[in-house]
Amino acid sequence: MTATTTSENTPLYSQLDSPDTASEALLQALAECWTEVSDAGGAAGFPFPPVDPSEVAAAVDRIVTALTPATGRIVVATLDGALAGWLHLRRDPHPLVSHWGTLHHVQTRLGVRGRGIGAGLVGQARVIARDEMGLEQLRLAARGGEGLEEFYGRLGWREAGRWPNALRLAPGDDRDEVLMVLSPL
């Protein structure tokens, strides 16, 4: 894991780019964060709370097992030595689409929200994508109705389209899947 920024009471951003860079403690912290965010209704990949922590841990293991410097990274934010948030940055190696990547599972612990950690994670992912992975653009899909379009818009992302009513959270609660792009990096 390589660190990129630090100072007292500000987040430290780092990245994982291979399975052997993740300690058991970090894997557990990633899963605990994802469980916390999902159980609070966060749009991070498990839409139906409460989630089963063993399913979340298995999903973290699948993501970490697939990490490589060329195709997958996890960007981590820590605050005072504890995990504050994380995201998954991926690219498909096929030559037709290898110039762009996607962000997945962008999330921050509930107790540190409003401190710029999510924006910092997305900013770090942008730098890593451009400077280390050679990507030209990033894409993501966000759950409509959560204010995520505005959050990403403030960071330079623009809406590229929507899948209307694509996400059914409950009977009568269908949400758009909002497709967003950040280009150029």
mmCIF file of C-alpha atoms in Angstrom:
data_model
loop_
_atom_site.group_PDB
_atom_site.id
_atom_site.type_symbol
_atom_site.label_atom_id
_atom_site.label_comp_id
_atom_site.label_asym_id
_atom_site.label_seq_id
_atom_site.Cartn_x
_atom_site.Cartn_y
_atom_site.Cartn_z
ATOM 1 C CA MET A 1 0.000 0.000 0.000
ATOM 2 C CA THR A 2 1.447 3.361 -1.002
ATOM 3 C CA ALA A 3 0.576 6.606 0.783
ATOM 4 C CA THR A 4 0.006 9.819 -1.142
ATOM 5 C CA THR A 5 -1.035 12.589 1.314
ATOM 6 C CA THR A 6 -0.828 13.131 5.072
ATOM 7 C CA SER A 7 -0.950 15.629 7.930
ATOM 8 C CA GLU A 8 -2.471 15.686 11.414
ATOM 9 C CA ASN A 9 -6.312 15.481 11.466
ATOM 10 C CA THR A 10 -6.481 15.237 7.682
ATOM 11 C CA PRO A 11 -7.013 12.070 5.703
ATOM 12 C CA LEU A 12 -4.174 9.904 4.499
ATOM 13 C CA TYR A 13 -4.875 8.500 1.021
ATOM 14 C CA SER A 14 -3.267 5.311 -0.165
ATOM 15 C CA GLN A 15 -3.905 2.570 -2.674
ATOM 16 C CA LEU A 16 -3.835 -1.169 -3.016
ATOM 17 C CA ASP A 17 -2.770 -2.511 -6.396
ATOM 18 C CA SER A 18 -2.290 -6.215 -5.687
ATOM 19 C CA PRO A 19 -3.757 -8.769 -3.273
ATOM 20 C CA ASP A 20 -0.533 -9.034 -1.276
ATOM 21 C CA THR A 21 -0.698 -5.322 -0.335
ATOM 22 C CA ALA A 22 -3.825 -5.833 1.806
ATOM 23 C CA SER A 23 -3.463 -6.837 5.452
ATOM 24 C CA GLU A 24 -6.137 -8.909 7.162
ATOM 25 C CA ALA A 25 -6.939 -5.903 9.361
ATOM 26 C CA LEU A 26 -7.485 -3.710 6.300
ATOM 27 C CA LEU A 27 -9.683 -6.338 4.611
ATOM 28 C CA GLN A 28 -11.794 -6.477 7.758
ATOM 29 C CA ALA A 29 -12.007 -2.672 7.928
ATOM 30 C CA LEU A 30 -13.079 -2.471 4.261
ATOM 31 C CA ALA A 31 -15.855 -4.993 4.903
ATOM 32 C CA GLU A 32 -16.952 -3.244 8.114
ATOM 33 C CA CYS A 33 -17.146 0.097 6.317
ATOM 34 C CA TRP A 34 -19.160 -1.414 3.449
ATOM 35 C CA THR A 35 -21.530 -3.103 5.915
ATOM 36 C CA GLU A 36 -22.013 0.147 7.871
ATOM 37 C CA VAL A 37 -22.684 2.191 4.734
ATOM 38 C CA SER A 38 -25.024 -0.424 3.235
ATOM 39 C CA ASP A 39 -26.977 -0.889 6.461
ATOM 40 C CA ALA A 40 -27.516 2.885 6.538
ATOM 41 C CA GLY A 41 -29.029 2.722 3.023
ATOM 42 C CA GLY A 42 -25.944 3.908 1.168
ATOM 43 C CA ALA A 43 -25.714 3.358 -2.585
ATOM 44 C CA ALA A 44 -22.512 1.308 -2.474
ATOM 45 C CA GLY A 45 -23.436 -2.056 -3.952
ATOM 46 C CA PHE A 46 -25.666 -3.815 -1.396
ATOM 47 C CA PRO A 47 -29.080 -2.156 -1.819
ATOM 48 C CA PHE A 48 -31.161 -4.116 0.687
ATOM 49 C CA PRO A 49 -30.226 -3.587 4.345
ATOM 50 C CA PRO A 50 -29.434 -5.184 6.604
ATOM 51 C CA VAL A 51 -26.606 -6.921 4.791
ATOM 52 C CA ASP A 52 -24.928 -10.161 5.757
ATOM 53 C CA PRO A 53 -21.370 -9.291 6.879
ATOM 54 C CA SER A 54 -20.080 -12.616 5.508
ATOM 55 C CA GLU A 55 -21.433 -11.713 2.030
ATOM 56 C CA VAL A 56 -19.769 -8.310 2.250
ATOM 57 C CA ALA A 57 -16.453 -9.871 3.323
ATOM 58 C CA ALA A 58 -16.659 -12.312 0.400
ATOM 59 C CA ALA A 59 -17.270 -9.420 -2.005
ATOM 60 C CA VAL A 60 -14.249 -7.545 -0.602
ATOM 61 C CA ASP A 61 -12.145 -10.695 -1.058
ATOM 62 C CA ARG A 62 -13.264 -10.995 -4.718
ATOM 63 C CA ILE A 63 -12.337 -7.373 -5.393
ATOM 64 C CA VAL A 64 -8.957 -7.621 -3.667
ATOM 65 C CA THR A 65 -8.080 -10.936 -5.330
ATOM 66 C CA ALA A 66 -8.541 -9.299 -8.760
ATOM 67 C CA LEU A 67 -6.322 -6.259 -8.069
ATOM 68 C CA THR A 68 -3.455 -5.583 -10.468
ATOM 69 C CA PRO A 69 -1.583 -2.338 -11.164
ATOM 70 C CA ALA A 70 -2.911 -2.269 -14.748
ATOM 71 C CA THR A 71 -6.577 -3.129 -14.161
ATOM 72 C CA GLY A 72 -7.697 -2.611 -10.579
ATOM 73 C CA ARG A 73 -6.917 -0.501 -7.542
ATOM 74 C CA ILE A 74 -8.573 0.218 -4.224
ATOM 75 C CA VAL A 75 -8.141 3.787 -3.025
ATOM 76 C CA VAL A 76 -8.299 4.086 0.762
ATOM 77 C CA ALA A 77 -8.711 7.072 3.081
ATOM 78 C CA THR A 78 -7.643 6.795 6.704
ATOM 79 C CA LEU A 79 -8.146 9.353 9.432
ATOM 80 C CA ASP A 80 -6.179 9.154 12.665
ATOM 81 C CA GLY A 81 -5.122 5.623 11.708
ATOM 82 C CA ALA A 82 -8.653 4.302 11.099
ATOM 83 C CA LEU A 83 -10.334 3.571 7.772
ATOM 84 C CA ALA A 84 -12.515 6.540 6.786
ATOM 85 C CA GLY A 85 -13.584 5.409 3.308
ATOM 86 C CA TRP A 86 -12.621 3.634 0.118
ATOM 87 C CA LEU A 87 -13.471 3.068 -3.528
ATOM 88 C CA HIS A 88 -12.640 0.593 -6.275
ATOM 89 C CA LEU A 89 -11.076 1.832 -9.541
ATOM 90 C CA ARG A 90 -11.206 -0.599 -12.478
ATOM 91 C CA ARG A 91 -10.357 -0.773 -16.144
ATOM 92 C CA ASP A 92 -11.157 -3.401 -18.728
ATOM 93 C CA PRO A 93 -7.926 -4.428 -20.503
ATOM 94 C CA HIS A 94 -9.638 -4.994 -23.886
ATOM 95 C CA PRO A 95 -8.050 -2.576 -26.409
ATOM 96 C CA LEU A 96 -11.444 -1.265 -27.510
ATOM 97 C CA VAL A 97 -12.206 0.183 -24.044
ATOM 98 C CA SER A 98 -8.904 0.185 -22.170
ATOM 99 C CA HIS A 99 -8.624 3.989 -22.385
ATOM 100 C CA TRP A 100 -11.344 4.475 -19.739
ATOM 101 C CA GLY A 101 -11.992 3.169 -16.260
ATOM 102 C CA THR A 102 -14.869 2.937 -13.811
ATOM 103 C CA LEU A 103 -15.366 3.839 -10.165
ATOM 104 C CA HIS A 104 -17.268 1.418 -7.939
ATOM 105 C CA HIS A 105 -18.355 1.289 -4.289
ATOM 106 C CA VAL A 106 -17.425 4.882 -3.405
ATOM 107 C CA GLN A 107 -18.115 5.131 0.345
ATOM 108 C CA THR A 108 -17.182 6.860 3.581
ATOM 109 C CA ARG A 109 -17.818 5.885 7.192
ATOM 110 C CA LEU A 110 -20.905 7.592 8.582
ATOM 111 C CA GLY A 111 -19.038 9.314 11.417
ATOM 112 C CA VAL A 112 -16.660 11.187 9.091
ATOM 113 C CA ARG A 113 -19.098 12.405 6.459
ATOM 114 C CA GLY A 114 -19.038 16.083 5.562
ATOM 115 C CA ARG A 115 -15.265 16.338 5.950
ATOM 116 C CA GLY A 116 -14.343 16.070 2.248
ATOM 117 C CA ILE A 117 -13.161 12.472 2.432
ATOM 118 C CA GLY A 118 -15.410 11.244 -0.393
ATOM 119 C CA ALA A 119 -14.286 14.110 -2.614
ATOM 120 C CA GLY A 120 -10.683 13.346 -1.667
ATOM 121 C CA LEU A 121 -11.085 9.684 -2.604
ATOM 122 C CA VAL A 122 -12.553 10.589 -5.992
ATOM 123 C CA GLY A 123 -9.780 13.142 -6.541
ATOM 124 C CA GLN A 124 -7.091 10.582 -5.705
ATOM 125 C CA ALA A 125 -8.723 8.064 -8.051
ATOM 126 C CA ARG A 126 -8.614 10.677 -10.817
ATOM 127 C CA VAL A 127 -4.870 11.247 -10.324
ATOM 128 C CA ILE A 128 -4.111 7.503 -10.153
ATOM 129 C CA ALA A 129 -6.227 6.817 -13.248
ATOM 130 C CA ARG A 130 -4.515 9.541 -15.272
ATOM 131 C CA ASP A 131 -0.929 9.446 -14.002
ATOM 132 C CA GLU A 132 -0.418 5.786 -13.122
ATOM 133 C CA MET A 133 -2.911 3.848 -15.231
ATOM 134 C CA GLY A 134 -2.812 6.099 -18.323
ATOM 135 C CA LEU A 135 -6.598 6.421 -18.516
ATOM 136 C CA GLU A 136 -8.308 9.212 -20.430
ATOM 137 C CA GLN A 137 -11.724 9.170 -18.750
ATOM 138 C CA LEU A 138 -13.629 7.704 -15.832
ATOM 139 C CA ARG A 139 -17.218 6.528 -15.683
ATOM 140 C CA LEU A 140 -19.600 5.537 -12.933
ATOM 141 C CA ALA A 141 -23.217 4.609 -12.387
ATOM 142 C CA ALA A 142 -24.987 6.272 -9.456
ATOM 143 C CA ARG A 143 -28.349 5.677 -7.823
ATOM 144 C CA GLY A 144 -30.749 8.517 -8.628
ATOM 145 C CA GLY A 145 -32.584 10.299 -5.851
ATOM 146 C CA GLU A 146 -29.638 10.346 -3.440
ATOM 147 C CA GLY A 147 -28.014 13.652 -4.406
ATOM 148 C CA LEU A 148 -25.081 11.830 -5.978
ATOM 149 C CA GLU A 149 -25.406 13.666 -9.298
ATOM 150 C CA GLU A 150 -24.781 16.940 -7.449
ATOM 151 C CA PHE A 151 -21.890 15.506 -5.431
ATOM 152 C CA TYR A 152 -20.084 14.235 -8.520
ATOM 153 C CA GLY A 153 -21.048 17.334 -10.520
ATOM 154 C CA ARG A 154 -19.182 19.516 -7.995
ATOM 155 C CA LEU A 155 -16.114 17.368 -8.718
ATOM 156 C CA GLY A 156 -16.243 17.936 -12.487
ATOM 157 C CA TRP A 157 -18.310 14.902 -13.517
ATOM 158 C CA ARG A 158 -21.179 15.307 -15.969
ATOM 159 C CA GLU A 159 -24.250 13.223 -16.554
ATOM 160 C CA ALA A 160 -23.980 11.165 -19.752
ATOM 161 C CA GLY A 161 -27.408 9.526 -19.555
ATOM 162 C CA ARG A 162 -29.879 7.609 -17.415
ATOM 163 C CA TRP A 163 -31.554 4.262 -17.281
ATOM 164 C CA PRO A 164 -35.028 5.336 -16.093
ATOM 165 C CA ASN A 165 -36.471 3.351 -13.171
ATOM 166 C CA ALA A 166 -33.689 0.784 -13.516
ATOM 167 C CA LEU A 167 -33.192 0.240 -9.786
ATOM 168 C CA ARG A 168 -36.080 -1.137 -7.713
ATOM 169 C CA LEU A 169 -35.277 -0.572 -4.052
ATOM 170 C CA ALA A 170 -38.790 -1.469 -2.891
ATOM 171 C CA PRO A 171 -42.267 -1.706 -4.399
ATOM 172 C CA GLY A 172 -43.066 1.818 -5.579
ATOM 173 C CA ASP A 173 -39.466 3.012 -5.091
ATOM 174 C CA ASP A 174 -37.849 2.759 -8.504
ATOM 175 C CA ARG A 175 -34.793 4.938 -9.116
ATOM 176 C CA ASP A 176 -32.905 5.984 -12.211
ATOM 177 C CA GLU A 177 -29.405 4.670 -12.709
ATOM 178 C CA VAL A 178 -27.443 7.834 -13.530
ATOM 179 C CA LEU A 179 -24.492 7.369 -15.887
ATOM 180 C CA MET A 180 -21.693 9.872 -15.276
ATOM 181 C CA VAL A 181 -18.366 10.619 -16.933
ATOM 182 C CA LEU A 182 -15.231 12.554 -16.012
ATOM 183 C CA SER A 183 -13.261 13.565 -19.089
ATOM 184 C CA PRO A 184 -10.572 14.673 -19.601
ATOM 185 C CA LEU A 185 -8.747 13.511 -16.536
#
